[in-house]
Tab-separated table of C-alpha atoms in Angstrom:
chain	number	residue	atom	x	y	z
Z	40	UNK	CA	18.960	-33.401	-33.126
Z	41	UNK	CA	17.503	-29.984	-32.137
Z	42	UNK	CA	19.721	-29.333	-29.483
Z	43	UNK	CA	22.692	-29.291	-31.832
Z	44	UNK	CA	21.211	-26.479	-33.884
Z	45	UNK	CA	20.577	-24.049	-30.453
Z	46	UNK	CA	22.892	-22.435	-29.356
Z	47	UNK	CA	24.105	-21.876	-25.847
Z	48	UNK	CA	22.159	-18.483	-25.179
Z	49	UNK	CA	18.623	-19.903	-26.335
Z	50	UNK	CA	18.867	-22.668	-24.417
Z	51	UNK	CA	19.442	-20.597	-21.244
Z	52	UNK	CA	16.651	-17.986	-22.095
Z	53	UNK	CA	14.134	-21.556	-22.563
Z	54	UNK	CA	15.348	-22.607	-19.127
Z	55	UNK	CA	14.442	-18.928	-17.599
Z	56	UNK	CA	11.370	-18.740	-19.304
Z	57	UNK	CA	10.650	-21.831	-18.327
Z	58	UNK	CA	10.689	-20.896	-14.565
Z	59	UNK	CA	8.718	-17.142	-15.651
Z	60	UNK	CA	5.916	-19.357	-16.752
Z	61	UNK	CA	4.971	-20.455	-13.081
Z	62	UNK	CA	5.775	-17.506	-11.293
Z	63	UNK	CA	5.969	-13.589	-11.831
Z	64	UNK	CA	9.587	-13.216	-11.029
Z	65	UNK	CA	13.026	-15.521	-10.668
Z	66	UNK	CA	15.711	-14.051	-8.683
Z	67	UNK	CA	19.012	-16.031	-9.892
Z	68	UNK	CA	22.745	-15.953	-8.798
Z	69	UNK	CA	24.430	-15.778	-12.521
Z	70	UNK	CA	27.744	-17.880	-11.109
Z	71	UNK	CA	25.534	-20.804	-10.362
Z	72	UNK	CA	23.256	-20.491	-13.617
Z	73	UNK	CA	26.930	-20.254	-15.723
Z	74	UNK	CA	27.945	-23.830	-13.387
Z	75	UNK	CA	24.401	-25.544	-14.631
Z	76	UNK	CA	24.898	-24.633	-18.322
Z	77	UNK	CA	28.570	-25.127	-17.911
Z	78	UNK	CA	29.643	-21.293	-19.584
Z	79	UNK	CA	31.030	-18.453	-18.526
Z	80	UNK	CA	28.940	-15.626	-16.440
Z	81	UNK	CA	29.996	-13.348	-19.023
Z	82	UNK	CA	27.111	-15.556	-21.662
Z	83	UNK	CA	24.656	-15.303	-18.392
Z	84	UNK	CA	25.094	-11.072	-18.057
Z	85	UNK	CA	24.620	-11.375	-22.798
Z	86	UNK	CA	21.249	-13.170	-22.308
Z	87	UNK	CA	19.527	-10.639	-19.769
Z	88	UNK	CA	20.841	-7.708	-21.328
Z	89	UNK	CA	19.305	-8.932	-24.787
Z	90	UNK	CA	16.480	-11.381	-24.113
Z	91	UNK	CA	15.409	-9.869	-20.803
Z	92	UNK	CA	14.974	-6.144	-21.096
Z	93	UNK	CA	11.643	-3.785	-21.131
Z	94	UNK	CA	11.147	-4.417	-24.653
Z	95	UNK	CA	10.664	-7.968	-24.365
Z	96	UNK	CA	8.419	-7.396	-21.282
Z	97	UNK	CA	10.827	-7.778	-18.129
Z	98	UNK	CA	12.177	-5.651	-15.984
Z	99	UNK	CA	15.918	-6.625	-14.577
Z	100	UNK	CA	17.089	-5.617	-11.332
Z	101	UNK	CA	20.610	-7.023	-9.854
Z	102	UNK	CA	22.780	-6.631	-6.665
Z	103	UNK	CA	26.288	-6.680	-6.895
Z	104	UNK	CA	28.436	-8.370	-4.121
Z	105	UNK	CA	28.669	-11.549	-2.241
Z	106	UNK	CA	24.957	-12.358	-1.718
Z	107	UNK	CA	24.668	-10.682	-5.283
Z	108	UNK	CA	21.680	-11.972	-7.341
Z	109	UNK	CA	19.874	-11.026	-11.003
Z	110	UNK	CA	16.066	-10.676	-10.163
Z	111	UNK	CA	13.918	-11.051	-13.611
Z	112	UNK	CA	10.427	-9.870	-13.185
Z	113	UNK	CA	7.573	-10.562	-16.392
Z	114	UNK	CA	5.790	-7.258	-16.267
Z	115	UNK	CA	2.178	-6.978	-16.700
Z	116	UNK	CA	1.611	-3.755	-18.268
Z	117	UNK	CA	-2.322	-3.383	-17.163
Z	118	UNK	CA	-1.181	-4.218	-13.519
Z	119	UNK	CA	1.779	-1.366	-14.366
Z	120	UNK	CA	0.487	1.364	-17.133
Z	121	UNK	CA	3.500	3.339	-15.766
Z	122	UNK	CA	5.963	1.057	-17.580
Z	123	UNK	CA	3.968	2.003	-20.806
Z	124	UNK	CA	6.605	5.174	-19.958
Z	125	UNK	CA	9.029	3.303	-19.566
Z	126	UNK	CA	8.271	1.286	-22.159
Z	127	UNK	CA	8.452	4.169	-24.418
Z	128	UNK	CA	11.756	5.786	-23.177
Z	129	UNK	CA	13.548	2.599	-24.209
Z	130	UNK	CA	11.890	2.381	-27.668
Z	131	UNK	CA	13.915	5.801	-28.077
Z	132	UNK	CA	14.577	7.099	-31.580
Z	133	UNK	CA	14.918	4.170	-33.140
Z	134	UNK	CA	13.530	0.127	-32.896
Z	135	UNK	CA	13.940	-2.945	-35.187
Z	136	UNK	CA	11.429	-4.719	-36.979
Z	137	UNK	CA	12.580	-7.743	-34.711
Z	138	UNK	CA	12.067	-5.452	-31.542
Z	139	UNK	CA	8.897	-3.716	-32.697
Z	140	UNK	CA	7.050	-7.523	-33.183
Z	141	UNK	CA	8.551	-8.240	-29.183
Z	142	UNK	CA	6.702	-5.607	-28.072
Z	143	UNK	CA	3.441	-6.336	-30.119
Z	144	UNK	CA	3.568	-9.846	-28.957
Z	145	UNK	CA	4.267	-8.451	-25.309
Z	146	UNK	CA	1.145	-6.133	-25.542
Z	147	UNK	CA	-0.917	-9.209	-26.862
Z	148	UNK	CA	0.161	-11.209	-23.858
Z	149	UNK	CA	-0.939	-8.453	-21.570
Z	150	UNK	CA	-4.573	-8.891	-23.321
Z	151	UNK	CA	-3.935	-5.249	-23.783
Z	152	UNK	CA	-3.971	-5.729	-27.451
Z	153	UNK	CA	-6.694	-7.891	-29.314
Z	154	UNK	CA	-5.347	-10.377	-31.996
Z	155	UNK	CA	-6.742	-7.996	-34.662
Z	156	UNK	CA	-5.228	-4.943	-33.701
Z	157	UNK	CA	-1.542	-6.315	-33.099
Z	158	UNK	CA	-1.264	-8.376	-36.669
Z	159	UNK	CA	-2.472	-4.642	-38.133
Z	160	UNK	CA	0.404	-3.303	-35.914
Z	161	UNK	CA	2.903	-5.604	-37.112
Z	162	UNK	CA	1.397	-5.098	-41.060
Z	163	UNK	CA	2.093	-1.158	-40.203
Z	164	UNK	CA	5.403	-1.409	-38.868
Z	165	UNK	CA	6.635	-4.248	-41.034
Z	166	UNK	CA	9.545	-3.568	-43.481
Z	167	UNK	CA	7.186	-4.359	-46.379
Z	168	UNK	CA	4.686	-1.467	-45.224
Z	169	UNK	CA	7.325	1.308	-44.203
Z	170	UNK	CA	9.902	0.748	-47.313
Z	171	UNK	CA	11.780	3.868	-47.097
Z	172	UNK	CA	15.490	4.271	-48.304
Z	173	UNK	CA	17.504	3.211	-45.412
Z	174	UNK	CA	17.405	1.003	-41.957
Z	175	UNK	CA	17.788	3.894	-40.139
Z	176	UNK	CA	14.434	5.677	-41.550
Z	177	UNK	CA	12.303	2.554	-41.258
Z	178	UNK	CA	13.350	1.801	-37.569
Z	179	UNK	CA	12.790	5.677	-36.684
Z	180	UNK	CA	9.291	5.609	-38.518
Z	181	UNK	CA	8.420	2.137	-36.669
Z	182	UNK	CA	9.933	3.828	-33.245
Z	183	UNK	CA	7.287	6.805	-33.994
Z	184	UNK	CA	4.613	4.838	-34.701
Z	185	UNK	CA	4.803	2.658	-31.365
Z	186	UNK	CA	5.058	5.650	-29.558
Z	187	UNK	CA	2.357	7.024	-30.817
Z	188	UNK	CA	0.504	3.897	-29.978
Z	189	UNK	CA	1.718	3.200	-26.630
Z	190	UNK	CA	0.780	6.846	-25.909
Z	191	UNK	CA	-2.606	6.357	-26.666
Z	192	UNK	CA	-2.952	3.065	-24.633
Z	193	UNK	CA	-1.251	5.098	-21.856
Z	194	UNK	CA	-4.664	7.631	-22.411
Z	195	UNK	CA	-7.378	5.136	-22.823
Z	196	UNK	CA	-6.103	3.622	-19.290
């Protein structure tokens, strides 16, 4: 019965995750992965690009051509502080509340935040804290304030 309610794109990011669990990295051939789940490659390339980026704590590399594969590698942010830059060069301007609790969670995983100090992230970043007139202004304000977090993990390193 709970099959029917997933859709196609969650039940390929379970099966990756799946295989992330018991190792570090999965290197994948997205023509083969599209055969298994019976789709098109195009519904492989949509869930990397928005369940396997930086801000959900992977980092995607791919090679094109015949022996072409999609390599997805969990990060480990204490193993890699330097990613903390990355890390906050794709936050950017801007991040949603949805994106903001990824990267909380993420930082929790890493043990790099205690369970304290990322549920009074997420109460400082959540919609119900930042209420200001528009989208836009809360997801700049919550983009700030990771920053400005991140950047002072990046010191205490």
């Amino acid at each position: 019965m709970e099959m029917q309610s997933r859709n196609m794109s969650d039940i390929i990011e379970e099966y990756l995750k799946d295989i992330l669990n018991d190792v570090k990295q999965v290197e994948i051939k997205r023509s083969e992965i599209a055969r298994q789940f019976n789709c098109v490659p195009s519904q492989i390339n949509y869930v990397i690009k928005t369940r396997f980026n930086l801000k959900n704590g992977y980092v995607v590399r791919s090679k094109r051509g015949g022996g072409g594969y999609i390599r997805i590698v969990k990060v480990d942010l204490v193993e890699n502080p330097d990613l903390i830059d990355d890390l906050i060069n794709a936050i950017g301007m801007d991040i949603s509340e949805n994106q903001g609790y990824q990267i909380i969670k993420n930082l929790f995983d890493d043990d790099i935040l205690s369970q304290k100090e990322a549920n009074l992230l997420l109460a400082a970043t959540s919609r119900d804290a930042l209420q200001v007139p528009t989208v836009e202004q809360e997801n700049f304000l919550r983009a700030r304030i990771l920053v400005r977090v991140l950047k002072r993990l990046r010191l205490e390193e």
